[in-house]
Short mmCIF file of C-alpha atoms and ligand atoms in Angstrom, two decimals:
data_model
loop_
_atom_site.label_atom_id
_atom_site.label_comp_id
_atom_site.label_asym_id
_atom_site.label_seq_id
_atom_site.Cartn_x
_atom_site.Cartn_y
_atom_site.Cartn_z
CA MET D 1 134.40 -17.58 99.05
CA ARG D 2 132.38 -14.65 100.37
CA LYS D 3 132.57 -14.34 104.16
CA GLU D 4 129.70 -13.56 106.50
CA ILE D 5 130.57 -10.82 109.00
CA LEU D 6 128.10 -10.35 111.81
CA ILE D 7 128.25 -7.32 114.07
CA LEU D 8 126.24 -7.35 117.28
CA GLY D 9 125.44 -3.87 118.54
CA GLY D 10 124.86 -0.58 116.74
CA GLY D 11 126.51 1.73 119.24
CA TYR D 12 129.89 3.40 118.81
CA GLY D 13 131.84 0.12 118.60
CA GLY D 14 129.40 -1.69 116.32
CA LEU D 15 128.71 1.13 113.88
CA LEU D 16 132.38 2.01 113.51
CA SER D 17 133.42 -1.60 113.00
CA ALA D 18 130.77 -2.02 110.26
CA LEU D 19 131.94 1.10 108.45
CA SER D 20 135.58 0.25 108.85
CA ALA D 21 135.16 -3.35 107.65
CA ARG D 22 133.20 -2.11 104.65
CA GLN D 23 135.93 0.38 103.79
CA HIS D 24 138.39 -2.48 103.47
CA LEU D 25 136.23 -5.20 101.91
CA THR D 26 134.16 -5.33 98.72
CA GLU D 27 130.70 -6.90 98.58
CA ASP D 28 132.25 -9.89 96.80
CA GLU D 29 134.64 -10.42 99.69
CA ALA D 30 132.14 -10.14 102.56
CA THR D 31 128.53 -9.63 103.51
CA ILE D 32 128.21 -7.38 106.57
CA THR D 33 125.15 -7.59 108.81
CA LEU D 34 124.70 -5.38 111.87
CA ILE D 35 122.15 -6.43 114.48
CA ASN D 36 120.87 -3.91 117.00
CA ARG D 37 118.09 -3.97 119.60
CA VAL D 38 116.69 -0.63 118.43
CA PRO D 39 116.53 0.94 114.96
CA SER D 40 118.81 3.84 115.93
CA HIS D 41 122.46 4.58 116.63
CA GLN D 42 122.21 6.33 119.98
CA ILE D 43 124.52 9.15 120.99
CA ILE D 44 124.59 8.02 124.60
CA THR D 45 127.08 10.71 125.63
CA GLU D 46 124.20 13.20 125.22
CA LEU D 47 121.46 11.27 127.06
CA HIS D 48 121.59 13.55 130.10
CA ARG D 49 120.35 16.37 127.89
CA LEU D 50 117.42 14.34 126.56
CA ALA D 51 116.57 13.28 130.12
CA ALA D 52 116.07 16.93 131.07
CA GLY D 53 114.27 17.89 127.87
CA ASN D 54 117.18 19.98 126.64
CA VAL D 55 117.67 18.32 123.26
CA ALA D 56 115.37 16.76 120.65
CA GLU D 57 115.27 12.97 120.41
CA LYS D 58 116.24 13.10 116.75
CA ALA D 59 119.59 14.65 117.72
CA VAL D 60 120.56 11.63 119.82
CA ALA D 61 118.79 8.75 118.01
CA LEU D 62 120.10 8.52 114.45
CA PRO D 63 118.23 5.92 112.35
CA LEU D 64 120.68 3.15 111.40
CA ALA D 65 118.75 2.38 108.19
CA LYS D 66 119.21 5.98 107.07
CA LEU D 67 122.84 6.17 108.20
CA LEU D 68 123.73 2.95 106.38
CA LYS D 69 121.48 3.37 103.33
CA GLY D 70 123.34 2.38 100.16
CA LYS D 71 126.44 1.35 102.15
CA SER D 72 126.20 -2.41 101.67
CA VAL D 73 125.64 -3.11 105.35
CA ASN D 74 122.47 -5.05 106.21
CA VAL D 75 120.69 -3.73 109.28
CA VAL D 76 118.61 -6.12 111.38
CA VAL D 77 116.60 -4.77 114.31
CA GLY D 78 116.23 -7.47 116.92
CA GLU D 79 117.17 -8.67 120.38
CA VAL D 80 120.12 -11.06 120.46
CA GLN D 81 119.16 -14.01 122.62
CA THR D 82 122.03 -16.49 122.27
CA ILE D 83 125.53 -16.38 120.89
CA ASP D 84 126.80 -19.86 120.01
CA VAL D 85 130.52 -19.34 119.56
CA ALA D 86 131.16 -23.05 119.00
CA GLY D 87 128.54 -23.34 116.24
CA LYS D 88 129.22 -19.77 114.95
CA ARG D 89 125.56 -18.82 115.04
CA VAL D 90 123.57 -16.03 116.71
CA SER D 91 119.85 -16.34 117.52
CA LEU D 92 117.40 -13.51 118.04
CA GLY D 93 114.33 -13.31 120.23
CA ASP D 94 112.02 -13.59 117.19
CA GLY D 95 113.36 -17.09 116.40
CA THR D 96 115.61 -16.07 113.48
CA SER D 97 119.29 -17.01 113.50
CA TYR D 98 122.40 -15.91 111.65
CA ARG D 99 125.55 -17.87 110.79
CA TYR D 100 128.88 -16.09 110.74
CA ASP D 101 132.48 -16.54 109.72
CA ASN D 102 133.64 -13.49 111.64
CA LEU D 103 131.86 -11.85 114.56
CA VAL D 104 132.14 -8.46 116.25
CA LEU D 105 130.74 -8.30 119.76
CA ALA D 106 129.87 -4.69 120.54
CA LEU D 107 126.95 -5.12 122.93
CA GLY D 108 128.04 -2.47 125.40
CA SER D 109 127.38 -2.46 129.11
CA GLU D 110 124.54 -2.90 131.59
CA THR D 111 123.66 -1.18 134.82
CA ASN D 112 125.32 -2.70 137.87
CA TYR D 113 123.09 -2.70 140.94
CA PHE D 114 125.74 -4.37 143.15
CA GLY D 115 123.02 -6.51 144.75
CA ILE D 116 121.68 -3.54 146.74
CA PRO D 117 118.24 -4.61 148.02
CA GLY D 118 115.31 -2.92 146.27
CA LEU D 119 117.49 -0.75 144.03
CA GLN D 120 116.70 -2.24 140.63
CA GLU D 121 112.94 -2.39 141.27
CA ASN D 122 112.74 1.18 142.53
CA SER D 123 115.04 3.21 140.30
CA LEU D 124 115.31 4.64 136.81
CA THR D 125 118.49 4.35 134.73
CA LEU D 126 120.12 6.38 131.98
CA LYS D 127 121.53 3.90 129.47
CA SER D 128 119.40 4.48 126.37
CA VAL D 129 117.16 6.96 124.58
CA ALA D 130 114.14 5.12 125.99
CA ASP D 131 115.58 5.53 129.52
CA ALA D 132 116.19 9.24 128.95
CA ASN D 133 112.63 9.78 127.71
CA ARG D 134 111.38 7.85 130.74
CA VAL D 135 113.38 10.09 133.12
CA PHE D 136 112.13 13.28 131.45
CA ASN D 137 108.48 12.24 131.48
CA HIS D 138 108.78 10.99 135.04
CA VAL D 139 110.35 14.24 136.27
CA LYS D 140 107.64 16.32 134.61
CA ASP D 141 104.93 14.04 136.04
CA ARG D 142 106.34 14.34 139.55
CA ILE D 143 106.36 18.14 139.41
CA LYS D 144 102.82 18.09 138.04
CA ALA D 145 101.79 15.71 140.85
CA TYR D 146 103.47 17.94 143.44
CA ALA D 147 101.48 20.94 142.18
CA ALA D 148 98.32 19.03 143.12
CA SER D 149 99.39 16.99 146.16
CA LYS D 150 102.21 19.00 147.81
CA ASN D 151 103.65 15.60 148.68
CA LYS D 152 107.32 16.37 149.41
CA ALA D 153 108.46 13.02 147.90
CA ASP D 154 107.23 14.25 144.50
CA ALA D 155 109.51 17.30 144.71
CA THR D 156 112.53 15.28 145.88
CA PHE D 157 114.94 14.07 143.21
CA VAL D 158 117.80 11.73 144.08
CA ILE D 159 120.63 10.69 141.77
CA GLY D 160 122.63 7.68 142.95
CA GLY D 161 126.26 7.77 141.81
CA GLY D 162 128.59 10.72 141.32
CA GLY D 163 130.48 9.50 138.25
CA LEU D 164 130.23 11.33 134.93
CA THR D 165 126.72 10.04 134.18
CA GLY D 166 125.28 11.16 137.52
CA VAL D 167 126.97 14.55 137.53
CA GLU D 168 126.06 15.38 133.93
CA LEU D 169 122.44 14.42 134.64
CA VAL D 170 122.22 16.47 137.83
CA GLY D 171 123.67 19.48 136.00
CA GLU D 172 120.99 19.29 133.33
CA LEU D 173 118.20 18.76 135.88
CA ALA D 174 119.39 21.73 137.94
CA ASP D 175 119.11 23.89 134.81
CA GLU D 176 115.79 22.56 133.53
CA LEU D 177 113.77 21.97 136.72
CA PRO D 178 113.12 25.69 137.42
CA GLY D 179 111.42 25.98 134.00
CA ILE D 180 109.41 22.78 134.53
CA CYS D 181 108.32 24.10 137.93
CA ARG D 182 107.17 27.39 136.38
CA GLN D 183 105.18 25.45 133.80
CA TYR D 184 103.18 23.74 136.56
CA GLY D 185 103.02 26.64 139.01
CA VAL D 186 105.43 25.06 141.52
CA ASP D 187 107.93 27.13 143.51
CA PHE D 188 111.42 25.78 142.66
CA ALA D 189 112.39 26.49 146.29
CA ASP D 190 110.21 23.49 147.24
CA VAL D 191 112.33 21.16 145.08
CA SER D 192 115.27 19.21 146.45
CA ILE D 193 117.92 17.68 144.17
CA SER D 194 120.47 15.39 145.86
CA LEU D 195 123.39 13.48 144.44
CA VAL D 196 124.51 10.56 146.61
CA GLU D 197 128.06 9.29 146.13
CA ALA D 198 129.68 6.45 148.07
CA MET D 199 133.23 7.75 147.73
CA PRO D 200 134.50 10.82 149.58
CA THR D 201 134.25 12.89 146.40
CA ILE D 202 132.42 13.06 143.09
CA LEU D 203 134.36 12.68 139.81
CA PRO D 204 137.68 11.50 141.28
CA ILE D 205 139.23 11.38 137.78
CA PHE D 206 139.51 15.19 137.87
CA SER D 207 141.89 17.38 139.88
CA PRO D 208 140.70 18.68 143.29
CA GLU D 209 140.37 22.15 141.74
CA LEU D 210 138.02 20.94 139.00
CA ILE D 211 136.03 18.84 141.48
CA GLN D 212 135.60 21.95 143.61
CA ARG D 213 134.52 23.92 140.57
CA ALA D 214 131.90 21.28 139.66
CA THR D 215 130.64 21.07 143.24
CA SER D 216 130.27 24.80 143.79
CA SER D 217 128.72 25.41 140.36
CA LEU D 218 126.05 22.77 141.01
CA GLU D 219 125.49 23.75 144.65
CA ALA D 220 124.82 27.30 143.48
CA ARG D 221 121.99 25.90 141.36
CA GLY D 222 120.45 23.99 144.26
CA VAL D 223 122.15 20.58 144.16
CA GLU D 224 122.99 18.98 147.50
CA PHE D 225 125.93 16.55 147.55
CA LEU D 226 125.80 13.62 149.95
CA THR D 227 129.30 12.19 149.57
CA GLY D 228 130.93 9.33 151.44
CA LEU D 229 127.46 7.83 151.74
CA ALA D 230 126.57 4.69 149.82
CA ILE D 231 122.95 3.85 149.08
CA THR D 232 122.49 0.61 151.00
CA GLU D 233 118.83 -0.20 150.44
CA VAL D 234 115.72 1.06 148.69
CA ASN D 235 112.34 0.14 150.03
CA GLY D 236 109.54 1.48 147.82
CA ASN D 237 110.18 5.21 147.80
CA VAL D 238 112.49 5.22 150.82
CA VAL D 239 116.23 5.34 150.09
CA THR D 240 118.50 4.30 152.95
CA LEU D 241 122.07 5.61 153.15
CA LYS D 242 125.11 4.08 154.83
CA ASP D 243 124.80 6.24 157.95
CA GLY D 244 121.22 5.05 158.47
CA ARG D 245 119.48 8.20 157.29
CA THR D 246 116.58 7.83 154.90
CA ILE D 247 115.25 9.96 152.06
CA GLU D 248 111.70 9.70 150.87
CA THR D 249 111.64 10.28 147.12
CA ASN D 250 109.45 9.41 144.18
CA THR D 251 112.43 9.79 141.82
CA LEU D 252 115.65 7.82 142.17
CA VAL D 253 117.90 7.67 139.12
CA TRP D 254 120.66 5.08 139.56
CA THR D 255 123.95 5.86 137.78
CA GLY D 256 126.16 4.05 140.28
CA GLY D 257 127.97 1.63 138.02
CA VAL D 258 128.21 -0.40 134.85
CA GLN D 259 129.19 -3.96 134.02
CA GLY D 260 129.83 -5.70 130.69
CA SER D 261 126.98 -7.16 128.63
CA SER D 262 125.80 -10.36 130.32
CA LEU D 263 125.23 -12.02 126.92
CA VAL D 264 128.89 -11.56 126.06
CA GLY D 265 129.96 -12.53 129.57
CA SER D 266 128.16 -15.87 129.36
CA CYS D 267 128.57 -16.86 125.70
CA GLY D 268 131.62 -19.04 126.25
CA ILE D 269 134.46 -16.74 125.22
CA GLU D 270 137.17 -15.93 127.74
CA VAL D 271 136.21 -13.16 130.15
CA ASN D 272 137.63 -11.22 133.07
CA ARG D 273 134.99 -10.11 135.60
CA GLY D 274 132.29 -10.51 132.95
CA ARG D 275 134.04 -8.54 130.20
CA ALA D 276 135.68 -10.26 127.21
CA THR D 277 139.46 -10.36 127.21
CA VAL D 278 141.23 -9.40 123.98
CA ASN D 279 144.70 -9.64 122.48
CA GLU D 280 146.52 -6.66 120.98
CA TYR D 281 144.50 -7.04 117.74
CA LEU D 282 141.17 -6.92 119.65
CA GLN D 283 140.48 -10.60 118.99
CA SER D 284 138.92 -12.66 121.74
CA THR D 285 141.74 -14.39 123.60
CA SER D 286 139.85 -17.68 123.21
CA HIS D 287 138.17 -17.30 119.78
CA PRO D 288 140.27 -15.61 117.08
CA GLU D 289 137.35 -15.18 114.65
CA VAL D 290 135.57 -13.07 117.30
CA PHE D 291 136.56 -9.41 117.64
CA LEU D 292 135.49 -7.06 120.44
CA ALA D 293 134.61 -3.38 120.51
CA GLY D 294 133.43 -1.20 123.36
CA ASP D 295 132.30 -1.71 126.95
CA CYS D 296 131.66 -5.47 126.67
CA ALA D 297 135.43 -5.99 126.43
CA VAL D 298 138.23 -5.11 128.78
CA VAL D 299 141.46 -3.63 127.45
CA PHE D 300 144.42 -3.35 129.79
CA ALA D 301 146.77 -0.39 129.66
CA PRO D 302 150.51 -1.20 129.55
CA GLU D 303 150.80 -0.68 133.32
CA GLY D 304 148.15 -3.34 133.84
CA ARG D 305 145.08 -1.31 134.76
CA PRO D 306 141.93 -1.67 132.65
CA TYR D 307 141.00 1.35 130.56
CA PRO D 308 137.65 2.87 131.61
CA PRO D 309 134.74 1.99 129.32
CA THR D 310 134.28 5.23 127.37
CA ALA D 311 132.77 6.24 124.04
CA GLN D 312 136.15 7.30 122.67
CA LEU D 313 137.62 3.88 123.45
CA ALA D 314 134.60 2.08 121.89
CA TRP D 315 134.87 4.20 118.76
CA GLN D 316 138.60 3.48 118.34
CA MET D 317 138.15 -0.22 119.08
CA GLY D 318 135.36 -0.44 116.47
CA GLU D 319 137.51 1.08 113.76
CA LEU D 320 140.38 -1.28 114.43
CA ALA D 321 138.17 -4.36 114.85
CA GLY D 322 136.62 -3.71 111.41
CA ALA D 323 140.01 -3.20 109.78
CA ASN D 324 141.50 -6.27 111.46
CA ILE D 325 138.62 -8.50 110.39
CA ALA D 326 139.29 -7.38 106.83
CA ALA D 327 142.99 -8.16 107.31
CA GLN D 328 142.16 -11.58 108.76
CA ILE D 329 139.91 -12.39 105.78
CA LYS D 330 142.62 -11.29 103.32
CA ASN D 331 145.40 -13.04 105.26
CA ALA D 332 147.08 -9.66 105.70
CA LYS D 333 148.88 -8.26 108.74
CA MET D 334 146.62 -6.97 111.50
CA ASP D 335 147.32 -3.72 113.39
CA THR D 336 147.76 -3.51 117.13
CA PHE D 337 145.47 -1.42 119.32
CA SER D 338 147.01 1.71 120.77
CA PRO D 339 144.27 4.02 121.97
CA VAL D 340 144.64 7.78 121.89
CA PHE D 341 143.03 9.67 124.77
CA SER D 342 141.80 13.13 123.90
CA GLY D 343 140.80 13.73 127.52
CA THR D 344 137.63 13.84 129.59
CA LEU D 345 134.94 16.48 129.47
CA ALA D 346 132.00 16.73 131.84
CA SER D 347 129.10 19.01 131.15
CA LEU D 348 127.59 20.73 134.19
CA GLY D 349 124.37 21.87 132.57
CA ARG D 350 123.71 24.12 129.61
CA LYS D 351 126.55 26.58 130.07
CA ASP D 352 129.12 25.09 132.41
CA GLY D 353 131.57 22.22 132.27
CA ILE D 354 134.99 20.97 133.27
CA GLY D 355 137.58 19.11 131.26
CA ALA D 356 141.08 17.68 131.28
CA ILE D 357 142.74 17.48 127.91
CA GLY D 358 144.44 14.14 127.38
CA GLY D 359 147.97 13.89 128.74
CA SER D 360 148.67 17.64 128.39
CA GLY D 361 147.86 18.73 131.93
CA ILE D 362 145.59 21.39 130.42
CA GLU D 363 142.37 21.87 132.34
CA LEU D 364 139.25 23.65 131.17
CA LYS D 365 136.31 25.11 133.05
CA GLY D 366 133.20 27.07 132.21
CA THR D 367 132.34 28.04 128.63
CA PRO D 368 135.52 26.63 127.03
CA ALA D 369 134.81 23.19 128.56
CA SER D 370 131.18 23.42 127.54
CA LEU D 371 132.07 24.38 123.97
CA MET D 372 134.73 21.69 123.80
CA LYS D 373 132.16 19.09 124.80
CA LYS D 374 129.83 20.27 122.02
CA ALA D 375 132.76 20.27 119.57
CA SER D 376 133.70 16.74 120.56
CA ASN D 377 130.16 15.58 119.78
CA ALA D 378 130.21 17.44 116.45
CA ARG D 379 133.60 15.88 115.69
CA TYR D 380 132.18 12.39 116.21
CA LEU D 381 129.19 13.10 113.95
CA SER D 382 131.40 14.52 111.23
CA HIS D 383 133.77 11.57 111.59
CA ILE D 384 131.02 9.02 111.02
CA ASN D 385 129.67 11.11 108.15
CA GLY D 386 133.15 11.15 106.64
CA LEU D 387 133.35 7.39 106.90
CA PHE D 388 129.91 7.08 105.31
CA SER D 389 131.02 9.05 102.32
CA LEU D 390 134.30 7.10 102.13
CA ALA D 391 132.58 3.73 102.29
CA TYR D 392 132.29 2.59 98.68
P1 NAD G 401 130.97 5.15 137.18
O1 NAD G 401 131.20 3.75 137.58
O2 NAD G 401 132.08 5.91 136.55
O3 NAD G 401 130.44 6.01 138.44
C1 NAD G 401 129.55 5.47 139.37
C2 NAD G 401 129.69 6.17 140.69
O4 NAD G 401 128.73 5.65 141.59
C3 NAD G 401 131.04 5.97 141.35
O5 NAD G 401 131.59 7.22 141.70
C4 NAD G 401 130.73 5.11 142.56
O6 NAD G 401 131.56 5.38 143.68
C5 NAD G 401 129.30 5.49 142.85
N1 NAD G 401 128.58 4.44 143.61
C6 NAD G 401 128.72 3.10 143.49
N2 NAD G 401 127.92 2.46 144.38
C7 NAD G 401 127.26 3.42 145.06
C8 NAD G 401 126.30 3.39 146.09
N3 NAD G 401 125.83 2.25 146.61
N4 NAD G 401 125.81 4.56 146.55
C9 NAD G 401 126.25 5.73 146.04
N5 NAD G 401 127.17 5.82 145.06
C10 NAD G 401 127.68 4.68 144.57
O7 NAD G 401 129.68 5.11 136.20
P2 NAD G 401 129.24 6.18 135.09
O8 NAD G 401 129.27 7.55 135.61
O9 NAD G 401 127.95 5.67 134.54
O10 NAD G 401 130.36 6.04 133.97
C11 NAD G 401 130.56 4.80 133.30
C12 NAD G 401 131.68 4.96 132.27
O11 NAD G 401 131.22 5.82 131.22
C13 NAD G 401 132.93 5.59 132.85
O12 NAD G 401 134.05 4.98 132.27
C14 NAD G 401 132.83 7.02 132.42
O13 NAD G 401 134.10 7.61 132.25
C15 NAD G 401 132.07 6.92 131.09
N6 NAD G 401 131.28 8.14 130.88
C16 NAD G 401 131.92 9.21 130.30
C17 NAD G 401 131.23 10.40 130.13
C18 NAD G 401 131.97 11.59 129.55
O14 NAD G 401 133.09 11.40 129.04
N7 NAD G 401 131.46 12.79 129.65
C19 NAD G 401 129.88 10.52 130.52
C20 NAD G 401 129.25 9.39 131.10
C21 NAD G 401 129.98 8.21 131.28
#
């Protein structure tokens, strides 16, 4: 009997699991339906560029309907409201519901505000194309407002969090703000760009040499680093730091942390700190017909530490989840998950970057890192295109 496969989420994990499942299953064997909040597959690793107006939206928001046209995957645009794992049914905000035999949960992550008073109400985030557009329009509006008002808070930009998201965003802003200022007749010397990081250093995943490189490259372009200083409260446009100092700003972008999707965390499958736990085949440890891909799940490395929630992990999980669902349906042997890490690359604006190539000890800085980051994006796009043409 034909199985119903439901995939929740059209990001890296969801898209790849749909394509991979379809590669292994005919239309007679399974119907595949992918549900996503928005009509596009979003290249979220490039959002920092959209947020600074350095890339066109169409380069980072690829229409799912177009990507999956003729590929025997149904695309539903809608907001998942409830996941009933006991009744094997998913309901959307518009009142429709979908039954499944096999489910992939690939709903990604959410911003973590850590309960900091006033933070959520008074900050922007960078988790989607809509967020990135909001940041760009907001930044332009603040510079325009400053041209008229000379209110210092309009020319003060604060990024909370010095992980990869915060640093990549600040790099782009440092490159693009001088041009935006020129457009509105504002002297860039009036602008202040600060990155606040709670830990003693930004980007602790890199070597001290690369951290130094990132810091000095960004400082040279006007970024001020406030490290070892957590944001403890936000009251309207006043940001308070751990040492009691305050910054008055009309732009706070919060990139200080992520947590698993709350829908997945509360749907009744087994979780660890809000993220679904999986076995070696990427099945839920409590519900074997449910597979997981991406940030909403936690995968532990052999030494017991959780892998960080990255696009490359989501992509690899999606491919295996799709293949293993097919194996489960056909009563064949499933494969175990053994992720390959190609390394970490951080862009520091248009022309600079740093990178550590997976496991090799090779470090990159400047143009090679920047080009490698572009190549890694191109590689992903060509990979999904390859899978599209392979899908029958
Ligand atoms: P993160 O959790 O990696 O970084 C958040 C940073 O905010 C941390 O350094 C933390 O110390 C800091 N912070 C927390 N509370 C704070 C506070 N109150 N005040 C000031 N700073 C505070 O989050 P992220 O950067 O969004 O990254 C999330 C995941 O996505 C990571 O696994 C990352 O590797 C991945 N990612 C990868 C890339 C890339 O490969 N280029 C880009 C973006 C994100």
